[in-house]
PDB file of C-alpha atoms in Angstrom:
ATOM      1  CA  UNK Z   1      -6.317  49.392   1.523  1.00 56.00           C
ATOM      2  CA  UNK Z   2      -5.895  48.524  -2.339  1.00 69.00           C
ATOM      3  CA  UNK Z   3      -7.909  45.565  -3.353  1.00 83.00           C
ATOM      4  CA  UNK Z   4      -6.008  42.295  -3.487  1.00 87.00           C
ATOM      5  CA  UNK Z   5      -4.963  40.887  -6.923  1.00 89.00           C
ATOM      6  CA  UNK Z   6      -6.007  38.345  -8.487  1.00 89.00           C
ATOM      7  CA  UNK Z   7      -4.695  35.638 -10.839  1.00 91.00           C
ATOM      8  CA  UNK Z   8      -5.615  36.029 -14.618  1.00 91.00           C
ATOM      9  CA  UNK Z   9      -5.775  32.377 -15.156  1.00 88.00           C
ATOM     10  CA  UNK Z  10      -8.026  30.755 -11.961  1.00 91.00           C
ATOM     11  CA  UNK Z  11      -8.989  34.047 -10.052  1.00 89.00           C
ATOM     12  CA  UNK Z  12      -7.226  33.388  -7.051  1.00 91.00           C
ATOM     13  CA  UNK Z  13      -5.636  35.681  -5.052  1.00 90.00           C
ATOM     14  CA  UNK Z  14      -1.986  36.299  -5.171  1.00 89.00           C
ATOM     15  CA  UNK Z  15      -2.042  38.660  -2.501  1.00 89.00           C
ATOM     16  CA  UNK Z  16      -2.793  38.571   1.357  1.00 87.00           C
ATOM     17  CA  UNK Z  17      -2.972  41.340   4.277  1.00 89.00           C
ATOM     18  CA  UNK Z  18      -1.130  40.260   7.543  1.00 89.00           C
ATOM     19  CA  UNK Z  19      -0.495  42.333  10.952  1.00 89.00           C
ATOM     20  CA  UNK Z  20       3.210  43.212  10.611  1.00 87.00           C
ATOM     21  CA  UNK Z  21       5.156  44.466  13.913  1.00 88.00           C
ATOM     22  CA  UNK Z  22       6.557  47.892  13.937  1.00 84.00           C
ATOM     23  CA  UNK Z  23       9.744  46.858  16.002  1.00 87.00           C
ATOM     24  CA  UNK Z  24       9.707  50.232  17.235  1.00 85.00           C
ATOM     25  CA  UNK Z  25       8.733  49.391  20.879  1.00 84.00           C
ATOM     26  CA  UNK Z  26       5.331  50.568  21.314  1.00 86.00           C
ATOM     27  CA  UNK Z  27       3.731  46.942  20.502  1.00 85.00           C
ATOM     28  CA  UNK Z  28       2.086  48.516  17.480  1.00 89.00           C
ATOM     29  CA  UNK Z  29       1.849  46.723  13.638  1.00 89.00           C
ATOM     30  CA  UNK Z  30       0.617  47.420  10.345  1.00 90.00           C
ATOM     31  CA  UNK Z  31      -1.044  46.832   7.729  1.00 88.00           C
ATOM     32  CA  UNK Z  32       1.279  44.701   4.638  1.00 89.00           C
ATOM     33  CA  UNK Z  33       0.356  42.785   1.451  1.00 89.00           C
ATOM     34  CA  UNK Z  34       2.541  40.004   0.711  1.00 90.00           C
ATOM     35  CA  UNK Z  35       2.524  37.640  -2.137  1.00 91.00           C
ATOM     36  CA  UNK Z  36       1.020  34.446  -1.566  1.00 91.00           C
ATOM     37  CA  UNK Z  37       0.933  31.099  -4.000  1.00 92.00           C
ATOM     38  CA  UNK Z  38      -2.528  31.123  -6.475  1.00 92.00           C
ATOM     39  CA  UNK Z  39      -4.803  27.669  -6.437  1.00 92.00           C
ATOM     40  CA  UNK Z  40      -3.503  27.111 -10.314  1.00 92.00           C
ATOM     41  CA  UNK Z  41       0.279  28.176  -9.315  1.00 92.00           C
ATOM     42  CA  UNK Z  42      -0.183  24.809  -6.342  1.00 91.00           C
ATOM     43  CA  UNK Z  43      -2.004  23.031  -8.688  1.00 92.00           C
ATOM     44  CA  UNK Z  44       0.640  23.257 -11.519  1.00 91.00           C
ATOM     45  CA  UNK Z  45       3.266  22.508  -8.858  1.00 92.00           C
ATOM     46  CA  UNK Z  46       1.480  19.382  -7.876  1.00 93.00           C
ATOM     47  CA  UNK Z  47       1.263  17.908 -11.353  1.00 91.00           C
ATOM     48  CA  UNK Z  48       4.790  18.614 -11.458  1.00 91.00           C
ATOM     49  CA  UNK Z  49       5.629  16.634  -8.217  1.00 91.00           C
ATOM     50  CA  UNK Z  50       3.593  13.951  -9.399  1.00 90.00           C
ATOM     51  CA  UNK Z  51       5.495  13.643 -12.921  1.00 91.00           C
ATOM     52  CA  UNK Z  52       8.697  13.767 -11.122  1.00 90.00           C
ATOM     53  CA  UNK Z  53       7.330  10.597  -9.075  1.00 90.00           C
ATOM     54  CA  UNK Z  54       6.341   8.969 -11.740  1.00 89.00           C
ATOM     55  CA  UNK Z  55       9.555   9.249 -13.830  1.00 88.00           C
ATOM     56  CA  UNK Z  56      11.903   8.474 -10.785  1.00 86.00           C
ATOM     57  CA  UNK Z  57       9.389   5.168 -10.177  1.00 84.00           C
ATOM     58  CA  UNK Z  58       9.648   4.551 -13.784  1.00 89.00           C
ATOM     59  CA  UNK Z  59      13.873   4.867 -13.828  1.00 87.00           C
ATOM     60  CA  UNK Z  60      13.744   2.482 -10.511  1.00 84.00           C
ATOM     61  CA  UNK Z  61      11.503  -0.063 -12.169  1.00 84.00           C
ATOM     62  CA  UNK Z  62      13.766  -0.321 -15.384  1.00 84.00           C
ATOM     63  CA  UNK Z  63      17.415   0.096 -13.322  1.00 79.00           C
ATOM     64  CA  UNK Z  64      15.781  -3.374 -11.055  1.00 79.00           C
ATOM     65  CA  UNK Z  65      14.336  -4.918 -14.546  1.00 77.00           C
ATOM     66  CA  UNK Z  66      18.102  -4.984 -16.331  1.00 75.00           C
ATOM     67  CA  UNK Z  67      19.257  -6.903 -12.572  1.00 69.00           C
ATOM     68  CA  UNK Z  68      16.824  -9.384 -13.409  1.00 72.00           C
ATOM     69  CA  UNK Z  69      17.080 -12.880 -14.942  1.00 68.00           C
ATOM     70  CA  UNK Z  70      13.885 -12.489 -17.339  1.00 67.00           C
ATOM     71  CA  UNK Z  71      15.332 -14.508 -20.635  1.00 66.00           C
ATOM     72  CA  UNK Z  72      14.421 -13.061 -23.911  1.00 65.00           C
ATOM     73  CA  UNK Z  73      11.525 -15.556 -24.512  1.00 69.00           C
ATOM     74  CA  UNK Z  74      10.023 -14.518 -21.335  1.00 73.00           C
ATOM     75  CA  UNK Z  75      10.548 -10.859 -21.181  1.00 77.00           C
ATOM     76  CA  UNK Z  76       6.919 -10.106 -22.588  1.00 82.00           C
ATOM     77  CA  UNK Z  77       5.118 -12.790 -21.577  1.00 87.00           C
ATOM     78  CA  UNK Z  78       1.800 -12.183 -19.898  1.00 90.00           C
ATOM     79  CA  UNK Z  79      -1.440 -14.158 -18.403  1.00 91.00           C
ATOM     80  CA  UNK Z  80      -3.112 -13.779 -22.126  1.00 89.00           C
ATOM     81  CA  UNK Z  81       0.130 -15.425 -24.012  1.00 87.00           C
ATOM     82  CA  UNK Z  82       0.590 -18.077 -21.221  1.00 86.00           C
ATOM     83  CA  UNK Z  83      -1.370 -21.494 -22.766  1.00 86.00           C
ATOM     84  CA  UNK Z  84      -3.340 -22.991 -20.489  1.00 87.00           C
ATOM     85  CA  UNK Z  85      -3.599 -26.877 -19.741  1.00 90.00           C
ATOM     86  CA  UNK Z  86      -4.972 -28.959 -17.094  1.00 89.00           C
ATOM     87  CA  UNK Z  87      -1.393 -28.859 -15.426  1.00 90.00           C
ATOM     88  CA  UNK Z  88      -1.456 -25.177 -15.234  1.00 92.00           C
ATOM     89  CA  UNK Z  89      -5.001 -24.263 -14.794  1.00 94.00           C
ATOM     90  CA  UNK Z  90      -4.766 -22.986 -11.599  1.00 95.00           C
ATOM     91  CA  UNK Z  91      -1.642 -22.141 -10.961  1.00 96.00           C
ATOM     92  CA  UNK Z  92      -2.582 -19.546 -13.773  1.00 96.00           C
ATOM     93  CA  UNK Z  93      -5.487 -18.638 -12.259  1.00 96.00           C
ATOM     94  CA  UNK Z  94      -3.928 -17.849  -8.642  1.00 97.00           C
ATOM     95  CA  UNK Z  95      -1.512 -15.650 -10.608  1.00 97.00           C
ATOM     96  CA  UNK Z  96      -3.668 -13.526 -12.241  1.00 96.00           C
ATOM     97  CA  UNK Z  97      -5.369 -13.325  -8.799  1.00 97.00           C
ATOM     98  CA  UNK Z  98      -2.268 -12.440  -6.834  1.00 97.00           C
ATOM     99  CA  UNK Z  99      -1.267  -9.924  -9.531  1.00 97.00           C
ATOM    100  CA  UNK Z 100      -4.963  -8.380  -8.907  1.00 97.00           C
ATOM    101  CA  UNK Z 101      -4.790  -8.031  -5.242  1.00 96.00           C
ATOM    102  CA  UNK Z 102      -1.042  -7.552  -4.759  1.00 97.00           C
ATOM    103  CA  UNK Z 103      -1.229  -4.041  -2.803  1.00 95.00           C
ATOM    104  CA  UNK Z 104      -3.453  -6.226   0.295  1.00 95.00           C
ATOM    105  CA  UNK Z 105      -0.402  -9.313  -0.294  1.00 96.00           C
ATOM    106  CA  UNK Z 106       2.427  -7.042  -0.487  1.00 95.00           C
ATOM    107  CA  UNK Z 107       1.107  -5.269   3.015  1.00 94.00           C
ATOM    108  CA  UNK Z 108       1.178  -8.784   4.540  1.00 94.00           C
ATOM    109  CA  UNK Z 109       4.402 -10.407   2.703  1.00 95.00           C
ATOM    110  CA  UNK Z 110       2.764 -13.244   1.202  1.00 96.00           C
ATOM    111  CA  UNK Z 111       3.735 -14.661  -1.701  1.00 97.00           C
ATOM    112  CA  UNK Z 112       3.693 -18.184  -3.648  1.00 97.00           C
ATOM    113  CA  UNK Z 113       6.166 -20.612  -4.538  1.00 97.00           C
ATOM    114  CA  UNK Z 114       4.844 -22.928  -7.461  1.00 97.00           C
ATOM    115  CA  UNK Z 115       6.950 -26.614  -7.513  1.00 96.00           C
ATOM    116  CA  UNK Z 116       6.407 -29.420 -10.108  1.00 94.00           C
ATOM    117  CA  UNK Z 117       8.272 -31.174 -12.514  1.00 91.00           C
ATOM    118  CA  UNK Z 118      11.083 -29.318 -14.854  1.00 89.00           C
ATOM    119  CA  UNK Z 119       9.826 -27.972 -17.608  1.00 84.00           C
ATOM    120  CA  UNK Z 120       5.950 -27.528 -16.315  1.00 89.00           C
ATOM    121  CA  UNK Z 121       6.040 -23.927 -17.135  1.00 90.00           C
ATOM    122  CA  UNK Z 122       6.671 -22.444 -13.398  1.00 93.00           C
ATOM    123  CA  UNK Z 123       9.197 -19.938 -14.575  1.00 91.00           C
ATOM    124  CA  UNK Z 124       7.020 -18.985 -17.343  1.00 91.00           C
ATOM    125  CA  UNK Z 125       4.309 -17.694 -15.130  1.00 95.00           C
ATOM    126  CA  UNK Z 126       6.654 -16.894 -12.643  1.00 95.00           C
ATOM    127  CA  UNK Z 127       7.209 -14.326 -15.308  1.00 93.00           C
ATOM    128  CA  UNK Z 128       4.254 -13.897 -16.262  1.00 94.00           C
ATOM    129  CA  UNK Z 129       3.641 -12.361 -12.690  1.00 96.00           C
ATOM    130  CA  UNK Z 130       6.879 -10.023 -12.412  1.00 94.00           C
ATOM    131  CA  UNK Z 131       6.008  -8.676 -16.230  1.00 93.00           C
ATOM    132  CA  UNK Z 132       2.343  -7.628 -15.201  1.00 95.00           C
ATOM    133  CA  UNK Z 133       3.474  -6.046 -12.160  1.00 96.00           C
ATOM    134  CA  UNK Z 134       6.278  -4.130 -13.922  1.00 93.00           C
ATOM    135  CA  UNK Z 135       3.564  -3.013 -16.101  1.00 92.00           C
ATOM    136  CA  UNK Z 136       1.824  -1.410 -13.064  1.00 94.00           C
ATOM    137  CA  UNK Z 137       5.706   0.077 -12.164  1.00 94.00           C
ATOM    138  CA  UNK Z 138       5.609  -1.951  -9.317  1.00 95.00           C
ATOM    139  CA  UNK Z 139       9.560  -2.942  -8.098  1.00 93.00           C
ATOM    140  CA  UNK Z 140       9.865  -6.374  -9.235  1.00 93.00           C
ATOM    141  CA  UNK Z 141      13.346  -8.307  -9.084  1.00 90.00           C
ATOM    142  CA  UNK Z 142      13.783 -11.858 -11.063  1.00 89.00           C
ATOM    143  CA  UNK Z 143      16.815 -13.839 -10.303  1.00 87.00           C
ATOM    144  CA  UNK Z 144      18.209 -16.715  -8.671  1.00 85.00           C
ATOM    145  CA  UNK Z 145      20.341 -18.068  -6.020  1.00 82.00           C
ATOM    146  CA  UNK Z 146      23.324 -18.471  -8.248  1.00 81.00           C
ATOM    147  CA  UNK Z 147      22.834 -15.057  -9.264  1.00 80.00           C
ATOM    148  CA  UNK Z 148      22.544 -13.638  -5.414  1.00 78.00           C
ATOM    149  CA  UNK Z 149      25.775 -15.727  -4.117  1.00 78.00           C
ATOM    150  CA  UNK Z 150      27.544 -14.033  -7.419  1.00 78.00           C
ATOM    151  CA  UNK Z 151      27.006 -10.611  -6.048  1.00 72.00           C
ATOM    152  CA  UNK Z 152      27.165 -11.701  -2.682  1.00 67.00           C
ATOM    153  CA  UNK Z 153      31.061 -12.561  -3.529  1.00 70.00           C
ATOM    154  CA  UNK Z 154      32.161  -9.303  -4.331  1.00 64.00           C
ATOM    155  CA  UNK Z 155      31.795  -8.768  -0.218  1.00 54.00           C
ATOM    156  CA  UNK Z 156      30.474  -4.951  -1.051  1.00 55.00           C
ATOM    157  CA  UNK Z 157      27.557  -4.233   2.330  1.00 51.00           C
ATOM    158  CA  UNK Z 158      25.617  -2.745  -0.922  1.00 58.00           C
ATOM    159  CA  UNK Z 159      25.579  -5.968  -3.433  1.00 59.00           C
ATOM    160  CA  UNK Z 160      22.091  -7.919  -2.082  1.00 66.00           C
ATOM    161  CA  UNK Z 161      20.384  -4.379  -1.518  1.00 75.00           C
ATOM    162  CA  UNK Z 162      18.537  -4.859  -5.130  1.00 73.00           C
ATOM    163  CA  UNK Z 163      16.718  -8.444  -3.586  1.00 78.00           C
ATOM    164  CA  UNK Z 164      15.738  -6.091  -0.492  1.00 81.00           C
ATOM    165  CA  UNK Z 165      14.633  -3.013  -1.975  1.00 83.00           C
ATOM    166  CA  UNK Z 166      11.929  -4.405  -4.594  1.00 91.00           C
ATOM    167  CA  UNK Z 167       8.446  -4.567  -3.402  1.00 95.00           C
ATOM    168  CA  UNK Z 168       8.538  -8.341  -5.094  1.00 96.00           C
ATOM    169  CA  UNK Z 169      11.249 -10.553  -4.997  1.00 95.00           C
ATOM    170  CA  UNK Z 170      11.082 -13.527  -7.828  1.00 94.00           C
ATOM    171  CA  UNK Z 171      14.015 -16.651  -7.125  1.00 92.00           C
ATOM    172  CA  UNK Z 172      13.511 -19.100  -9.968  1.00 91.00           C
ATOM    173  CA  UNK Z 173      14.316 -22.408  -9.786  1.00 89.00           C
ATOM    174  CA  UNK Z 174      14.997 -22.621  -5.633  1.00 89.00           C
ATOM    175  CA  UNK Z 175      17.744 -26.041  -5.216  1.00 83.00           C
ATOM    176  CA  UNK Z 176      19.379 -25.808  -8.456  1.00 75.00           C
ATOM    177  CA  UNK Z 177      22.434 -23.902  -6.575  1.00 68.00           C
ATOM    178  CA  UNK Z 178      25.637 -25.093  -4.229  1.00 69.00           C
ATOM    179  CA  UNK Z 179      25.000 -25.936  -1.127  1.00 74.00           C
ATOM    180  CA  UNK Z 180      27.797 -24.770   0.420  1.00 83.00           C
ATOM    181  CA  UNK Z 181      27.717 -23.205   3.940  1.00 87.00           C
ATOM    182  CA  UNK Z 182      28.294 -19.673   2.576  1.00 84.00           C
ATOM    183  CA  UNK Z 183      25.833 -19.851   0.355  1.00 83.00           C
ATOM    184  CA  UNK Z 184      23.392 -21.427   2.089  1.00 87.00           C
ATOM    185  CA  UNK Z 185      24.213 -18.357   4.770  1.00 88.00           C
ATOM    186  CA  UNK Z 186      22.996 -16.060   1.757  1.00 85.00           C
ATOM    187  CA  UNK Z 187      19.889 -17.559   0.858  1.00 88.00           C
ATOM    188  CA  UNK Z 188      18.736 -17.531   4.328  1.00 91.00           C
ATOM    189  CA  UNK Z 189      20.084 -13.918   5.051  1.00 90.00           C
ATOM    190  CA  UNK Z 190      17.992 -12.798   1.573  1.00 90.00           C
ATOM    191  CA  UNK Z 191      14.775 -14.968   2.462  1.00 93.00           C
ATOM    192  CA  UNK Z 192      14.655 -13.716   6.567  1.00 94.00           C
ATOM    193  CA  UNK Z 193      15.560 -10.206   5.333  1.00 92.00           C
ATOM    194  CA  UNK Z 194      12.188 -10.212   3.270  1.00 93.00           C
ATOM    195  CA  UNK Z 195      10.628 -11.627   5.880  1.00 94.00           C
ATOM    196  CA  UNK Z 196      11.108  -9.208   8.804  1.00 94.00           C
ATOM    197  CA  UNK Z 197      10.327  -6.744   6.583  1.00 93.00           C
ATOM    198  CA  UNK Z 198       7.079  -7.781   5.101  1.00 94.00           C
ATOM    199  CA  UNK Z 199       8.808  -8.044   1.536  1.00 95.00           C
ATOM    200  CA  UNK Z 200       6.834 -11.129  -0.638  1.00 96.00           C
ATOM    201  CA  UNK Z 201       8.790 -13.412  -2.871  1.00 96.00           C
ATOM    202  CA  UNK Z 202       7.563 -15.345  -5.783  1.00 96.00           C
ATOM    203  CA  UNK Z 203       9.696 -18.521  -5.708  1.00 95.00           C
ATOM    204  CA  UNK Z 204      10.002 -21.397  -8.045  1.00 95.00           C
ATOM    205  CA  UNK Z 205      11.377 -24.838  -7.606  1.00 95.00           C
ATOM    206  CA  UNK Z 206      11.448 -28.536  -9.506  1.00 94.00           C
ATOM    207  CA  UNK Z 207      11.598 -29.890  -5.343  1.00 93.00           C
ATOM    208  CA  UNK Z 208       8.459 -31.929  -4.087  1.00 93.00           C
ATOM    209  CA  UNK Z 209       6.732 -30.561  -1.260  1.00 93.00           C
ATOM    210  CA  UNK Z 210       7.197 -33.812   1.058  1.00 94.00           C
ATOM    211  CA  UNK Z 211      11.168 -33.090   0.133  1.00 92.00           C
ATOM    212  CA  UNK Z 212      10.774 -29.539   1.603  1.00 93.00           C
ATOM    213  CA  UNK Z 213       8.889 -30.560   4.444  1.00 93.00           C
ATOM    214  CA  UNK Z 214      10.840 -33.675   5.360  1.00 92.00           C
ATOM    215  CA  UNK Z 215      14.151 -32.166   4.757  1.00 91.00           C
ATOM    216  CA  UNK Z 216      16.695 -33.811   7.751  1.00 90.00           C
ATOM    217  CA  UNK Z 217      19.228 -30.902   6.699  1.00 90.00           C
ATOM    218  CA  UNK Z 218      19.197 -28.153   9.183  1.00 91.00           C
ATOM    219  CA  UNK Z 219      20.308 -25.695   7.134  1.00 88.00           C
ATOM    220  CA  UNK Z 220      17.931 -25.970   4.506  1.00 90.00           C
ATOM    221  CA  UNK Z 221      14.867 -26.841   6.937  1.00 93.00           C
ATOM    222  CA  UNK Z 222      14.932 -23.700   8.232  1.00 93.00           C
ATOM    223  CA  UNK Z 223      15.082 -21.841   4.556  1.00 93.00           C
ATOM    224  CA  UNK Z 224      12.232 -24.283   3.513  1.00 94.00           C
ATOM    225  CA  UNK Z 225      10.563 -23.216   7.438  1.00 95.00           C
ATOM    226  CA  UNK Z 226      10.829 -19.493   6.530  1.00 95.00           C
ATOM    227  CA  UNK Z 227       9.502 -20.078   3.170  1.00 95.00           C
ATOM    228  CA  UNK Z 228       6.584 -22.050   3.990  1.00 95.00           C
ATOM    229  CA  UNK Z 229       5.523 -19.076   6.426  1.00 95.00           C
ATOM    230  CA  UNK Z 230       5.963 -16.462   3.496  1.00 95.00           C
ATOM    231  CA  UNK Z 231       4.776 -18.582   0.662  1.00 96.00           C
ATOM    232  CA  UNK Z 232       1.305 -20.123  -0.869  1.00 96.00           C
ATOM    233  CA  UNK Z 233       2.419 -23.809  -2.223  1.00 96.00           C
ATOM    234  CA  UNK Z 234       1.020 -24.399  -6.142  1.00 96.00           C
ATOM    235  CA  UNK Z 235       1.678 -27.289  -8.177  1.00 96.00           C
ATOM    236  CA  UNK Z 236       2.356 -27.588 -11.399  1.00 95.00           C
ATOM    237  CA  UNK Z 237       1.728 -31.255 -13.230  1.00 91.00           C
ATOM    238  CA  UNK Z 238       1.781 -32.446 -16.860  1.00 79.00           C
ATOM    239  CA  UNK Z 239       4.206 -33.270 -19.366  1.00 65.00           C
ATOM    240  CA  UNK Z 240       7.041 -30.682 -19.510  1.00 61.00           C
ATOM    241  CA  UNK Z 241       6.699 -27.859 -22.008  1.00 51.00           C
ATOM    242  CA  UNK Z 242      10.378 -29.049 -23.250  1.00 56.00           C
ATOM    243  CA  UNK Z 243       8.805 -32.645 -24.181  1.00 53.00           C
ATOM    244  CA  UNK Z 244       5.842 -30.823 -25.739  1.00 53.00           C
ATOM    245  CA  UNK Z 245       7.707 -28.349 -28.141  1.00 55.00           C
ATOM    246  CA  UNK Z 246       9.873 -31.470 -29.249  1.00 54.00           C
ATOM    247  CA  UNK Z 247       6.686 -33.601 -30.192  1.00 54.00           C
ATOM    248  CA  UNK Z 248       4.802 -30.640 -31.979  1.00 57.00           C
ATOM    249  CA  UNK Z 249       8.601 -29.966 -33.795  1.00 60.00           C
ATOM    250  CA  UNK Z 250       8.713 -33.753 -34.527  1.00 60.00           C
ATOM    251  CA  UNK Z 251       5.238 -33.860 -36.121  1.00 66.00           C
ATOM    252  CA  UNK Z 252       6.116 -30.864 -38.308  1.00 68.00           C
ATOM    253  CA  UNK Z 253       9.354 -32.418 -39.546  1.00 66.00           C
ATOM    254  CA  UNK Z 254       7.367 -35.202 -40.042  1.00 64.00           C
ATOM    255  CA  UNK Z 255       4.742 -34.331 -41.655  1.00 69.00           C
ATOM    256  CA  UNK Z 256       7.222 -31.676 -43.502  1.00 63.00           C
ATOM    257  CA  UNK Z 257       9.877 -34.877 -45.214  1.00 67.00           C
ATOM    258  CA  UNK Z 258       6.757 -36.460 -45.942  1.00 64.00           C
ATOM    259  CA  UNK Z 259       5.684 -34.093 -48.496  1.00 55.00           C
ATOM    260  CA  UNK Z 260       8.901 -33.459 -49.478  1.00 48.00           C
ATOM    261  CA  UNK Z 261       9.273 -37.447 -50.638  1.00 48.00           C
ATOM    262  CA  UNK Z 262       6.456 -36.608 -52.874  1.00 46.00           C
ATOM    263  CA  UNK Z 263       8.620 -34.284 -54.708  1.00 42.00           C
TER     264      UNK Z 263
END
């Protein structure tokens, strides 16, 4: 029998020697060499798999990026541009820490809804959050209510499958939509959906916790019910960001028409 061959590249075999069956009756085989795949041949194939992967995770993280609600001034954001003040200190610092351990929260579905006063910078870290996990090419979906009852009108089985699909689920600004029956129906559907299946959501909202937890409305107690048993509650305090830009804009024009009366 002629020695095997071997591949130029990683010295591998190509070939191998098998039994094969006469088919002639008698039971008897032979001796064959067939071809057989070379360690750099799998190897090469592997790397190609893997590329593949990565570009098809890549294409799903942009197609669920341009289905989110991230606003230009928000669309690179991330933990080292957010400023941090004594309202935001830790709500900061339990985002960078979710971000950092999201693989153990996403196998558990828990997630965090931060409430506080408009303007305290929730949907800025909000974010902050889906940016740096985008960054990772985790599946991260921003939007809102509005923005789910939208698609939900167009009464196609397919339209809510983007808030499913995405291993994290941001709604900004929870209680700012109408609270209609149907759409009530929608948020729940979305909300239990993620639930059952283990699927966290990042959720923002100006409402006070006692107004969540006291709410006499049955059909958003049991949102707010499902929520509390998904989400980590983090306030945000201070003055609103809004209030603060318009200050630091007043003192400039200020400070700018005073120089300009020395002209």
């Amino acid at each position: 029998m002629p020695e095997l061959k071997k591949c130029p590249l990683c010295g591998d075999t190509v070939e191998f020697e098998i039994d094969f069956p006469t088919f002639d009756g008698t039971g008897k085989t032979v001796k064959r060499i067939v071809p057989k795949r070379c360690a750099c041949s799998l190897k090469k194939e592997e790397e190609l798999k893997q590329q593949m992967e990565l570009y098809s995770r890549k294409r799903e993280v942009e197609r669920l990026r341009s289905l989110s609600l991230i606003d230009a001034k928000a669309q690179n954001v991330t933990f080292e541009s957010c400023e941090q003040t004594d309202g935001n200190a830790r709500a900061l610092k339990i985002a960078t820490r979710y971000v950092a351990k999201f693989d153990d929260l996403k196998a558990t579905g828990q997630g965090v809804m931060f409430y506080g006063d408009v303007g305290t910078g929730k949907s800025y870290i909000a974010a902050a959050i889906a940016n740096e996990l985008m960054a990772e090419l985790h599946t991260v979906v921003m939007t809102s209510f509005p923005n789910i009852l939208e698609r939900a009108l167009d009464f196609d089985s397919n339209s809510l499958d983007f808030a499913s699909r995405a291993e994290l689920l941001v709604i900004d600004d929870l209680g700012a939509e109408r609270s209609t029956d149907f759409a009530l129906e929608q948020m729940y559907k979305v909300i239990d959906d993620r639930y059952r299946s283990k699927r966290p959501i990042i959720l923002t909202t100006n409402l006070s916790l006692d107004h969540m937890k006291k709410c006499t409305d049955i059909r958003y107690s049991r949102i707010f019910d499902r929520l509390f048993e998904m989400c980590y509650p983090v306030e945000l305090t201070g003055l609103s960001w809004r209030k603060r830009s318009a200050v630091r804009q007043f003192d400039e024009m200020k400070k700018l028409l005073g120089e300009l009366s020395l002209i």
